[in-house]
Amino acid sequence: MKTIGVLTSGGDAPGMNAAVRAVVRTAISLGMNVKGVRRGYVGLIEDDIFDMDARSVSDVINRGGTLLYTARCPKFRTEEGVLEAVATCKRHGIEGLVVIGGDGSFRGALELSRHGVPCIGVPGTIDNDIACTEYTIGFDTAMNTAMEMVDKIRDTAQSHDRCSVIEVMGRHAGYIAVQTGIAVGATAIMVPEVPVNIDSIIRKINKTKANGKKHFIVIVAEGVGGVDEIAKQIMAGTGVDSRATVLGHVQRGGNPTLRDRLRATQMGYEAVHLFYQGYGNRVVAYKGCEVVNYDIEDALQMKKSFDENMLKIALETAI
Ligand code: ADP
Ligand code: F6P
C-alpha cells in the first residue's frame, strides 16, 4: 500500500489528534503517503482531501478536538454516498483508510471495505461503549473532566447542605457515570444498564442523613436523563434542598490525559502496521493490557457487558 487516508468521524474525543499524529508519522516512517480527510465521511463525499506530512501533526498530541474536524454524515448511509466516497478515494489514490470514531463510523468503514476500500477502525469516543475494546480514546479525559467539575459542585453543595444531581454524558451507556461516580464518592449512581428506583435513592439519603451526612452527590447517566425531575423528587422525599446540573459538552473538550495520548498513539501505530502487513477491514482494540484487532463485522456483532460489581462497590463505600 503506497497511500492511505485518515479521518475522524462521529463525536470528537480528546486524544483523536494524538491518534491522527500516530497514523501520519507511522505511515511516513514506513514509506507511505498520507492524505487527510476533513469532516469524516462528509469530506470523502465532497472531496475535501489534503496531503499530510510529518509537520502537519506538529503540536497536536496535547490538543483536544480534532484537527481533521468531524461530522455526522447521513448521506453516507446510502449506497449513492458510499459510491461517491469510493470514487474520491480512487481519484486521490487512497488505497486504505484509517477511520477514527465509534460504532457508527465502523459501520461506515465496513461499507467502504465491502466496496473495495479497505479500512482499519480506531476506537475514538468518550463513551467507551464499543463492545470489542475495553478502552476507547477520550474516555479517560472525559471522566477526569467530569470528576473535576463534580468536585467543584461538591464545594457549593457542601456549603449549602444540598443534594446535587449531576448528569454526565455516555449516550446509551453508563460507563462514564459509574467510574466518575465512584471517583467522586457519589451517594447514588443511575445508569441505563441497571434500572434503579428513585425511592431506594431517597431511602439511602434519609438513612445517611440520619447518621450525620449533610450533602449528597447523585450521578445520572444521560441515558437515564431527567435530572430536574430527579432533583425535585429527592427534595420532596428527603427535605434536602436539591439542584440539578447537566455537565454537557465540557466533557468532550480539553487536553487529553496521558492515558488517552498513550492509547491513541498505540492504536494509531497499530492501524498503520496492519495495513503495512497487508490486512484490511479490521478494528484495533485494547484488551487485557494489549493492543489487538478484530474483523470489523465480528467486532460490530460483539456485545459489551456492564460490570455491576462497580455499582456495588460504589453503593457500599458511600454510606
Ligand atoms: P459514532 O461513530 O461516534 O458511533 P455515529 O453513530 O454518529 O457516531 O456515526 C458516525 C457516522 O458514521 C454517521 O454520521 C454516518 O455517516 C456513518 N454511519 C453510521 N452508521 C452507518 C451505517 N450503518 N452505514 C454507513 N455509514 C454509517
Ligand atoms: O458519543 C459522544 C457523545 O458526546 C455522547 O456522550 C452524547 O450522547 C453525544 O455524543 C452528543 O452528541 P452531539 O455532539 O451531537 O450533541
PDB file of C-alpha atoms in Angstrom, residues 10-288:
ATOM      1  CA  GLY A  10     -18.856  10.942  14.886  1.00  0.00           C
ATOM      2  CA  GLY A  11     -18.462  12.870  18.146  1.00  0.00           C
ATOM      3  CA  ASP A  12     -14.967  14.262  18.713  1.00  0.00           C
ATOM      4  CA  ALA A  13     -12.946  12.892  21.623  1.00  0.00           C
ATOM      5  CA  PRO A  14      -9.796  14.167  23.350  1.00  0.00           C
ATOM      6  CA  GLY A  15      -6.900  12.078  22.031  1.00  0.00           C
ATOM      7  CA  MET A  16      -8.150  11.909  18.434  1.00  0.00           C
ATOM      8  CA  ASN A  17      -5.335  14.284  17.460  1.00  0.00           C
ATOM      9  CA  ALA A  18      -2.775  12.015  19.082  1.00  0.00           C
ATOM     10  CA  ALA A  19      -4.214   9.116  17.058  1.00  0.00           C
ATOM     11  CA  VAL A  20      -4.049  11.108  13.794  1.00  0.00           C
ATOM     12  CA  ARG A  21      -0.464  12.067  14.607  1.00  0.00           C
ATOM     13  CA  ALA A  22       0.466   8.437  15.204  1.00  0.00           C
ATOM     14  CA  VAL A  23      -1.174   7.359  11.928  1.00  0.00           C
ATOM     15  CA  VAL A  24       0.580  10.065   9.893  1.00  0.00           C
ATOM     16  CA  ARG A  25       4.016   9.614  11.419  1.00  0.00           C
ATOM     17  CA  THR A  26       3.921   5.797  11.407  1.00  0.00           C
ATOM     18  CA  ALA A  27       2.848   5.743   7.761  1.00  0.00           C
ATOM     19  CA  ILE A  28       5.625   8.152   6.778  1.00  0.00           C
ATOM     20  CA  SER A  29       8.157   6.082   8.748  1.00  0.00           C
ATOM     21  CA  LEU A  30       7.031   3.038   6.742  1.00  0.00           C
ATOM     22  CA  GLY A  31       7.377   4.910   3.433  1.00  0.00           C
ATOM     23  CA  MET A  32       3.686   5.568   2.762  1.00  0.00           C
ATOM     24  CA  ASN A  33       1.945   8.796   1.726  1.00  0.00           C
ATOM     25  CA  VAL A  34      -0.921  10.100   3.867  1.00  0.00           C
ATOM     26  CA  LYS A  35      -3.999  12.063   2.821  1.00  0.00           C
ATOM     27  CA  GLY A  36      -6.092  13.822   5.456  1.00  0.00           C
ATOM     28  CA  VAL A  37      -9.875  13.788   5.001  1.00  0.00           C
ATOM     29  CA  ARG A  38     -11.766  16.681   6.601  1.00  0.00           C
ATOM     30  CA  ARG A  39     -15.102  16.214   8.426  1.00  0.00           C
ATOM     31  CA  GLY A  40     -15.260  12.433   8.297  1.00  0.00           C
ATOM     32  CA  TYR A  41     -17.409  10.878   5.592  1.00  0.00           C
ATOM     33  CA  VAL A  42     -18.599  14.352   4.515  1.00  0.00           C
ATOM     34  CA  GLY A  43     -15.058  15.098   3.314  1.00  0.00           C
ATOM     35  CA  LEU A  44     -14.923  11.809   1.431  1.00  0.00           C
ATOM     36  CA  ILE A  45     -18.159  12.570  -0.387  1.00  0.00           C
ATOM     37  CA  GLU A  46     -17.303  16.255  -1.011  1.00  0.00           C
ATOM     38  CA  ASP A  47     -13.664  15.579  -1.906  1.00  0.00           C
ATOM     39  CA  ASP A  48     -12.156  17.601   0.953  1.00  0.00           C
ATOM     40  CA  ILE A  49      -8.768  15.892   0.958  1.00  0.00           C
ATOM     41  CA  PHE A  50      -5.251  17.245   1.596  1.00  0.00           C
ATOM     42  CA  ASP A  51      -1.715  15.919   1.697  1.00  0.00           C
ATOM     43  CA  MET A  52      -0.213  15.413   5.135  1.00  0.00           C
ATOM     44  CA  ASP A  53       3.432  15.284   6.176  1.00  0.00           C
ATOM     45  CA  ALA A  54       5.209  14.872   9.494  1.00  0.00           C
ATOM     46  CA  ARG A  55       4.830  18.603  10.247  1.00  0.00           C
ATOM     47  CA  SER A  56       1.055  18.558   9.617  1.00  0.00           C
ATOM     48  CA  VAL A  57       0.719  16.928  13.024  1.00  0.00           C
ATOM     49  CA  SER A  58       3.230  19.018  14.999  1.00  0.00           C
ATOM     50  CA  ASP A  59       1.988  20.321  18.358  1.00  0.00           C
ATOM     51  CA  VAL A  60      -1.260  18.377  18.319  1.00  0.00           C
ATOM     52  CA  ILE A  61      -0.548  15.463  20.668  1.00  0.00           C
ATOM     53  CA  ASN A  62      -1.612  17.650  23.597  1.00  0.00           C
ATOM     54  CA  ARG A  63      -4.693  19.206  21.966  1.00  0.00           C
ATOM     55  CA  GLY A  64      -8.351  18.231  22.368  1.00  0.00           C
ATOM     56  CA  GLY A  65     -10.809  18.206  19.467  1.00  0.00           C
ATOM     57  CA  THR A  66      -9.669  17.008  16.071  1.00  0.00           C
ATOM     58  CA  LEU A  67      -7.534  18.903  13.558  1.00  0.00           C
ATOM     59  CA  LEU A  68      -9.291  16.922  10.804  1.00  0.00           C
ATOM     60  CA  TYR A  69     -12.692  18.176  12.045  1.00  0.00           C
ATOM     61  CA  THR A  70     -15.508  15.674  12.373  1.00  0.00           C
ATOM     62  CA  ALA A  71     -19.124  15.290  11.325  1.00  0.00           C
ATOM     63  CA  ARG A  72     -22.107  13.028  11.187  1.00  0.00           C
ATOM     64  CA  CYS A  73     -22.995  12.288   7.577  1.00  0.00           C
ATOM     65  CA  PRO A  74     -26.493  10.945   6.828  1.00  0.00           C
ATOM     66  CA  LYS A  75     -25.736  10.669   3.084  1.00  0.00           C
ATOM     67  CA  PHE A  76     -23.002   8.125   3.777  1.00  0.00           C
ATOM     68  CA  ARG A  77     -25.685   5.706   4.978  1.00  0.00           C
ATOM     69  CA  THR A  78     -26.905   5.493   1.368  1.00  0.00           C
ATOM     70  CA  GLU A  79     -25.396   3.464  -1.494  1.00  0.00           C
ATOM     71  CA  GLU A  80     -25.035   6.701  -3.509  1.00  0.00           C
ATOM     72  CA  GLY A  81     -22.984   8.312  -0.723  1.00  0.00           C
ATOM     73  CA  VAL A  82     -20.695   5.308  -0.358  1.00  0.00           C
ATOM     74  CA  LEU A  83     -20.086   5.171  -4.127  1.00  0.00           C
ATOM     75  CA  GLU A  84     -19.178   8.886  -4.201  1.00  0.00           C
ATOM     76  CA  ALA A  85     -16.741   8.293  -1.319  1.00  0.00           C
ATOM     77  CA  VAL A  86     -15.178   5.341  -3.145  1.00  0.00           C
ATOM     78  CA  ALA A  87     -14.754   7.499  -6.255  1.00  0.00           C
ATOM     79  CA  THR A  88     -12.969  10.185  -4.199  1.00  0.00           C
ATOM     80  CA  CYS A  89     -10.606   7.555  -2.775  1.00  0.00           C
ATOM     81  CA  LYS A  90      -9.820   6.297  -6.284  1.00  0.00           C
ATOM     82  CA  ARG A  91      -9.194   9.870  -7.553  1.00  0.00           C
ATOM     83  CA  HIS A  92      -6.667  10.514  -4.782  1.00  0.00           C
ATOM     84  CA  GLY A  93      -5.061   7.066  -4.956  1.00  0.00           C
ATOM     85  CA  ILE A  94      -6.210   6.268  -1.401  1.00  0.00           C
ATOM     86  CA  GLU A  95      -5.782   2.501  -1.121  1.00  0.00           C
ATOM     87  CA  GLY A  96      -6.734   2.179   2.533  1.00  0.00           C
ATOM     88  CA  LEU A  97      -8.424   4.384   5.130  1.00  0.00           C
ATOM     89  CA  VAL A  98      -7.955   4.706   8.890  1.00  0.00           C
ATOM     90  CA  VAL A  99     -11.310   5.616  10.464  1.00  0.00           C
ATOM     91  CA  ILE A 100     -11.121   7.045  13.983  1.00  0.00           C
ATOM     92  CA  GLY A 101     -14.565   7.056  15.599  1.00  0.00           C
ATOM     93  CA  GLY A 102     -17.266   4.982  17.234  1.00  0.00           C
ATOM     94  CA  ASP A 103     -19.501   2.055  16.271  1.00  0.00           C
ATOM     95  CA  GLY A 104     -21.442   4.088  13.698  1.00  0.00           C
ATOM     96  CA  SER A 105     -18.227   5.144  11.987  1.00  0.00           C
ATOM     97  CA  PHE A 106     -17.106   1.496  11.917  1.00  0.00           C
ATOM     98  CA  ARG A 107     -20.369   0.547  10.152  1.00  0.00           C
ATOM     99  CA  GLY A 108     -19.443   3.093   7.514  1.00  0.00           C
ATOM    100  CA  ALA A 109     -15.921   1.644   7.374  1.00  0.00           C
ATOM    101  CA  LEU A 110     -17.379  -1.815   6.814  1.00  0.00           C
ATOM    102  CA  GLU A 111     -19.392  -0.476   3.861  1.00  0.00           C
ATOM    103  CA  LEU A 112     -16.270   1.092   2.352  1.00  0.00           C
ATOM    104  CA  SER A 113     -14.301  -2.142   2.818  1.00  0.00           C
ATOM    105  CA  ARG A 114     -17.109  -4.033   1.053  1.00  0.00           C
ATOM    106  CA  HIS A 115     -16.841  -1.552  -1.846  1.00  0.00           C
ATOM    107  CA  GLY A 116     -13.115  -2.105  -2.289  1.00  0.00           C
ATOM    108  CA  VAL A 117     -11.549   0.494   0.044  1.00  0.00           C
ATOM    109  CA  PRO A 118     -10.085  -1.485   2.946  1.00  0.00           C
ATOM    110  CA  CYS A 119     -10.476   0.296   6.290  1.00  0.00           C
ATOM    111  CA  ILE A 120      -8.965  -0.015   9.744  1.00  0.00           C
ATOM    112  CA  GLY A 121     -11.080   1.342  12.620  1.00  0.00           C
ATOM    113  CA  VAL A 122      -9.556   3.013  15.673  1.00  0.00           C
ATOM    114  CA  PRO A 123     -11.970   3.401  18.618  1.00  0.00           C
ATOM    115  CA  GLY A 124     -12.452   7.066  19.484  1.00  0.00           C
ATOM    116  CA  THR A 125     -15.386   8.128  21.658  1.00  0.00           C
ATOM    117  CA  ILE A 126     -15.682   9.445  25.196  1.00  0.00           C
ATOM    118  CA  ASP A 127     -18.488   6.931  25.875  1.00  0.00           C
ATOM    119  CA  ASN A 128     -16.306   3.767  25.990  1.00  0.00           C
ATOM    120  CA  ASP A 129     -19.312   1.956  24.523  1.00  0.00           C
ATOM    121  CA  ILE A 130     -17.590  -0.103  21.796  1.00  0.00           C
ATOM    122  CA  ALA A 131     -18.003  -3.800  22.531  1.00  0.00           C
ATOM    123  CA  CYS A 132     -14.762  -5.163  21.079  1.00  0.00           C
ATOM    124  CA  THR A 133     -12.490  -2.957  23.175  1.00  0.00           C
ATOM    125  CA  GLU A 134     -12.015  -2.316  26.871  1.00  0.00           C
ATOM    126  CA  TYR A 135     -10.898   1.215  26.110  1.00  0.00           C
ATOM    127  CA  THR A 136     -11.845   3.981  23.699  1.00  0.00           C
ATOM    128  CA  ILE A 137      -9.810   7.148  23.095  1.00  0.00           C
ATOM    129  CA  GLY A 138     -11.253  10.088  25.054  1.00  0.00           C
ATOM    130  CA  PHE A 139     -12.849   8.126  27.898  1.00  0.00           C
ATOM    131  CA  ASP A 140     -10.194   8.944  30.484  1.00  0.00           C
ATOM    132  CA  THR A 141     -10.060  12.668  29.695  1.00  0.00           C
ATOM    133  CA  ALA A 142     -13.856  12.961  29.737  1.00  0.00           C
ATOM    134  CA  MET A 143     -14.063  11.244  33.112  1.00  0.00           C
ATOM    135  CA  ASN A 144     -11.312  13.389  34.581  1.00  0.00           C
ATOM    136  CA  THR A 145     -13.129  16.498  33.365  1.00  0.00           C
ATOM    137  CA  ALA A 146     -16.411  15.254  34.826  1.00  0.00           C
ATOM    138  CA  MET A 147     -14.678  14.442  38.115  1.00  0.00           C
ATOM    139  CA  GLU A 148     -13.125  17.910  38.286  1.00  0.00           C
ATOM    140  CA  MET A 149     -16.490  19.561  37.589  1.00  0.00           C
ATOM    141  CA  VAL A 150     -18.251  17.469  40.213  1.00  0.00           C
ATOM    142  CA  ASP A 151     -15.512  18.333  42.732  1.00  0.00           C
ATOM    143  CA  LYS A 152     -16.331  22.000  42.142  1.00  0.00           C
ATOM    144  CA  ILE A 153     -20.069  21.392  42.519  1.00  0.00           C
ATOM    145  CA  ARG A 154     -19.351  19.499  45.731  1.00  0.00           C
ATOM    146  CA  ASP A 155     -17.838  22.635  47.301  1.00  0.00           C
ATOM    147  CA  THR A 156     -21.076  24.536  46.892  1.00  0.00           C
ATOM    148  CA  ALA A 157     -23.304  21.528  47.735  1.00  0.00           C
ATOM    149  CA  GLN A 158     -21.340  21.122  50.966  1.00  0.00           C
ATOM    150  CA  SER A 159     -21.551  24.819  51.877  1.00  0.00           C
ATOM    151  CA  HIS A 160     -25.358  24.782  51.474  1.00  0.00           C
ATOM    152  CA  ASP A 161     -26.089  21.253  52.799  1.00  0.00           C
ATOM    153  CA  ARG A 162     -27.577  20.416  49.399  1.00  0.00           C
ATOM    154  CA  CYS A 163     -28.010  17.423  47.156  1.00  0.00           C
ATOM    155  CA  SER A 164     -26.513  17.854  43.664  1.00  0.00           C
ATOM    156  CA  VAL A 165     -27.940  15.702  40.921  1.00  0.00           C
ATOM    157  CA  ILE A 166     -25.478  15.721  38.014  1.00  0.00           C
ATOM    158  CA  GLU A 167     -25.935  14.351  34.504  1.00  0.00           C
ATOM    159  CA  VAL A 168     -22.834  13.061  32.719  1.00  0.00           C
ATOM    160  CA  MET A 169     -22.552  12.035  29.051  1.00  0.00           C
ATOM    161  CA  GLY A 170     -22.360   8.489  27.671  1.00  0.00           C
ATOM    162  CA  ARG A 171     -25.196   8.298  25.135  1.00  0.00           C
ATOM    163  CA  HIS A 172     -26.912   4.944  25.915  1.00  0.00           C
ATOM    164  CA  ALA A 173     -24.102   3.714  28.182  1.00  0.00           C
ATOM    165  CA  GLY A 174     -23.300   4.240  31.852  1.00  0.00           C
ATOM    166  CA  TYR A 175     -19.518   3.746  31.826  1.00  0.00           C
ATOM    167  CA  ILE A 176     -18.652   7.430  32.363  1.00  0.00           C
ATOM    168  CA  ALA A 177     -21.302   7.636  35.095  1.00  0.00           C
ATOM    169  CA  VAL A 178     -20.195   4.624  37.088  1.00  0.00           C
ATOM    170  CA  GLN A 179     -16.467   5.334  37.112  1.00  0.00           C
ATOM    171  CA  THR A 180     -16.901   9.069  37.718  1.00  0.00           C
ATOM    172  CA  GLY A 181     -19.476   8.268  40.399  1.00  0.00           C
ATOM    173  CA  ILE A 182     -17.012   6.081  42.268  1.00  0.00           C
ATOM    174  CA  ALA A 183     -14.251   8.676  41.915  1.00  0.00           C
ATOM    175  CA  VAL A 184     -16.382  11.433  43.461  1.00  0.00           C
ATOM    176  CA  GLY A 185     -17.876   9.190  46.172  1.00  0.00           C
ATOM    177  CA  ALA A 186     -21.432   9.635  44.887  1.00  0.00           C
ATOM    178  CA  THR A 187     -24.272   8.608  47.208  1.00  0.00           C
ATOM    179  CA  ALA A 188     -26.091   7.119  44.223  1.00  0.00           C
ATOM    180  CA  ILE A 189     -25.359   6.396  40.565  1.00  0.00           C
ATOM    181  CA  MET A 190     -28.065   5.920  37.950  1.00  0.00           C
ATOM    182  CA  VAL A 191     -27.156   4.127  34.714  1.00  0.00           C
ATOM    183  CA  PRO A 192     -29.360   2.820  31.879  1.00  0.00           C
ATOM    184  CA  GLU A 193     -27.939  -0.711  32.165  1.00  0.00           C
ATOM    185  CA  VAL A 194     -29.224  -1.261  35.717  1.00  0.00           C
ATOM    186  CA  PRO A 195     -32.552   0.443  36.436  1.00  0.00           C
ATOM    187  CA  VAL A 196     -32.823   1.844  39.957  1.00  0.00           C
ATOM    188  CA  ASN A 197     -35.908   3.049  41.756  1.00  0.00           C
ATOM    189  CA  ILE A 198     -35.819   6.670  42.919  1.00  0.00           C
ATOM    190  CA  ASP A 199     -37.404   5.504  46.210  1.00  0.00           C
ATOM    191  CA  SER A 200     -34.308   3.458  47.036  1.00  0.00           C
ATOM    192  CA  ILE A 201     -32.149   6.569  46.497  1.00  0.00           C
ATOM    193  CA  ILE A 202     -34.446   8.605  48.727  1.00  0.00           C
ATOM    194  CA  ARG A 203     -34.250   5.881  51.420  1.00  0.00           C
ATOM    195  CA  LYS A 204     -30.463   5.895  51.184  1.00  0.00           C
ATOM    196  CA  ILE A 205     -30.228   9.669  51.504  1.00  0.00           C
ATOM    197  CA  ASN A 206     -32.561   9.612  54.514  1.00  0.00           C
ATOM    198  CA  LYS A 207     -30.523   6.819  56.116  1.00  0.00           C
ATOM    199  CA  THR A 208     -27.183   8.577  55.634  1.00  0.00           C
ATOM    200  CA  LYS A 209     -28.762  11.854  56.748  1.00  0.00           C
ATOM    201  CA  ALA A 210     -29.732  10.122  59.984  1.00  0.00           C
ATOM    202  CA  ASN A 211     -26.107   9.147  60.566  1.00  0.00           C
ATOM    203  CA  GLY A 212     -24.840  12.686  60.044  1.00  0.00           C
ATOM    204  CA  LYS A 213     -24.361  13.170  56.308  1.00  0.00           C
ATOM    205  CA  LYS A 214     -25.394  16.651  55.167  1.00  0.00           C
ATOM    206  CA  HIS A 215     -24.648  16.955  51.463  1.00  0.00           C
ATOM    207  CA  PHE A 216     -25.129  14.462  48.669  1.00  0.00           C
ATOM    208  CA  ILE A 217     -23.986  13.821  45.103  1.00  0.00           C
ATOM    209  CA  VAL A 218     -26.134  11.777  42.732  1.00  0.00           C
ATOM    210  CA  ILE A 219     -24.601  10.953  39.335  1.00  0.00           C
ATOM    211  CA  VAL A 220     -27.047  10.272  36.499  1.00  0.00           C
ATOM    212  CA  ALA A 221     -26.043   8.953  33.071  1.00  0.00           C
ATOM    213  CA  GLU A 222     -27.589  10.870  30.154  1.00  0.00           C
ATOM    214  CA  GLY A 223     -29.175   7.586  29.029  1.00  0.00           C
ATOM    215  CA  VAL A 224     -31.323   7.856  32.188  1.00  0.00           C
ATOM    216  CA  GLY A 225     -31.734  11.637  31.995  1.00  0.00           C
ATOM    217  CA  GLY A 226     -34.403  13.705  33.761  1.00  0.00           C
ATOM    218  CA  VAL A 227     -32.123  15.305  36.370  1.00  0.00           C
ATOM    219  CA  ASP A 228     -34.552  18.173  37.089  1.00  0.00           C
ATOM    220  CA  GLU A 229     -37.334  15.750  37.951  1.00  0.00           C
ATOM    221  CA  ILE A 230     -34.973  13.518  39.964  1.00  0.00           C
ATOM    222  CA  ALA A 231     -33.801  16.540  41.988  1.00  0.00           C
ATOM    223  CA  LYS A 232     -37.443  17.528  42.686  1.00  0.00           C
ATOM    224  CA  GLN A 233     -38.318  14.021  43.837  1.00  0.00           C
ATOM    225  CA  ILE A 234     -35.259  13.863  46.111  1.00  0.00           C
ATOM    226  CA  MET A 235     -36.176  17.221  47.623  1.00  0.00           C
ATOM    227  CA  ALA A 236     -39.756  16.074  48.217  1.00  0.00           C
ATOM    228  CA  GLY A 237     -38.700  12.725  49.693  1.00  0.00           C
ATOM    229  CA  THR A 238     -35.821  13.923  51.897  1.00  0.00           C
ATOM    230  CA  GLY A 239     -36.326  17.609  52.601  1.00  0.00           C
ATOM    231  CA  VAL A 240     -32.781  18.229  51.337  1.00  0.00           C
ATOM    232  CA  ASP A 241     -32.520  21.281  49.086  1.00  0.00           C
ATOM    233  CA  SER A 242     -31.551  19.831  45.682  1.00  0.00           C
ATOM    234  CA  ARG A 243     -30.126  21.212  42.439  1.00  0.00           C
ATOM    235  CA  ALA A 244     -29.699  19.642  39.019  1.00  0.00           C
ATOM    236  CA  THR A 245     -26.724  20.182  36.669  1.00  0.00           C
ATOM    237  CA  VAL A 246     -26.136  18.839  33.165  1.00  0.00           C
ATOM    238  CA  LEU A 247     -22.378  18.824  32.520  1.00  0.00           C
ATOM    239  CA  GLY A 248     -22.761  18.536  28.736  1.00  0.00           C
ATOM    240  CA  HIS A 249     -20.116  19.170  26.093  1.00  0.00           C
ATOM    241  CA  VAL A 250     -17.450  20.381  28.508  1.00  0.00           C
ATOM    242  CA  GLN A 251     -16.757  16.640  28.861  1.00  0.00           C
ATOM    243  CA  ARG A 252     -15.739  16.381  25.206  1.00  0.00           C
ATOM    244  CA  GLY A 253     -13.072  19.094  25.326  1.00  0.00           C
ATOM    245  CA  GLY A 254      -9.708  19.761  26.890  1.00  0.00           C
ATOM    246  CA  ASN A 255      -6.189  18.443  26.641  1.00  0.00           C
ATOM    247  CA  PRO A 256      -6.085  14.642  26.566  1.00  0.00           C
ATOM    248  CA  THR A 257      -4.734  12.852  29.629  1.00  0.00           C
ATOM    249  CA  LEU A 258      -1.572  10.767  29.475  1.00  0.00           C
ATOM    250  CA  ARG A 259      -3.693   7.615  29.191  1.00  0.00           C
ATOM    251  CA  ASP A 260      -5.571   8.923  26.157  1.00  0.00           C
ATOM    252  CA  ARG A 261      -2.407  10.119  24.401  1.00  0.00           C
ATOM    253  CA  LEU A 262      -0.722   6.779  25.045  1.00  0.00           C
ATOM    254  CA  ARG A 263      -3.606   4.548  23.896  1.00  0.00           C
ATOM    255  CA  ALA A 264      -4.224   6.809  20.881  1.00  0.00           C
ATOM    256  CA  THR A 265      -0.592   6.546  19.852  1.00  0.00           C
ATOM    257  CA  GLN A 266      -0.507   2.769  20.350  1.00  0.00           C
ATOM    258  CA  MET A 267      -3.718   2.223  18.413  1.00  0.00           C
ATOM    259  CA  GLY A 268      -2.876   4.629  15.575  1.00  0.00           C
ATOM    260  CA  TYR A 269       0.508   2.958  15.194  1.00  0.00           C
ATOM    261  CA  GLU A 270      -1.099  -0.495  15.129  1.00  0.00           C
ATOM    262  CA  ALA A 271      -3.656   0.561  12.497  1.00  0.00           C
ATOM    263  CA  VAL A 272      -0.936   1.548  10.030  1.00  0.00           C
ATOM    264  CA  HIS A 273       1.114  -1.561  10.757  1.00  0.00           C
ATOM    265  CA  LEU A 274      -1.944  -3.687   9.933  1.00  0.00           C
ATOM    266  CA  PHE A 275      -2.125  -2.047   6.500  1.00  0.00           C
ATOM    267  CA  TYR A 276       1.623  -2.495   6.107  1.00  0.00           C
ATOM    268  CA  GLN A 277       1.252  -6.211   6.832  1.00  0.00           C
ATOM    269  CA  GLY A 278      -1.481  -6.464   4.206  1.00  0.00           C
ATOM    270  CA  TYR A 279      -4.548  -6.555   6.473  1.00  0.00           C
ATOM    271  CA  GLY A 280      -7.734  -4.549   5.871  1.00  0.00           C
ATOM    272  CA  ASN A 281     -11.260  -4.455   7.274  1.00  0.00           C
ATOM    273  CA  ARG A 282     -10.037  -4.637  10.899  1.00  0.00           C
ATOM    274  CA  VAL A 283     -10.765  -2.733  14.106  1.00  0.00           C
ATOM    275  CA  VAL A 284      -7.935  -2.048  16.524  1.00  0.00           C
ATOM    276  CA  ALA A 285      -8.883  -2.696  20.145  1.00  0.00           C
ATOM    277  CA  TYR A 286      -7.421  -2.699  23.630  1.00  0.00           C
ATOM    278  CA  LYS A 287      -7.935  -5.895  25.598  1.00  0.00           C
ATOM    279  CA  GLY A 288      -6.165  -7.245  28.681  1.00  0.00           C
TER     280      GLY A 288
END
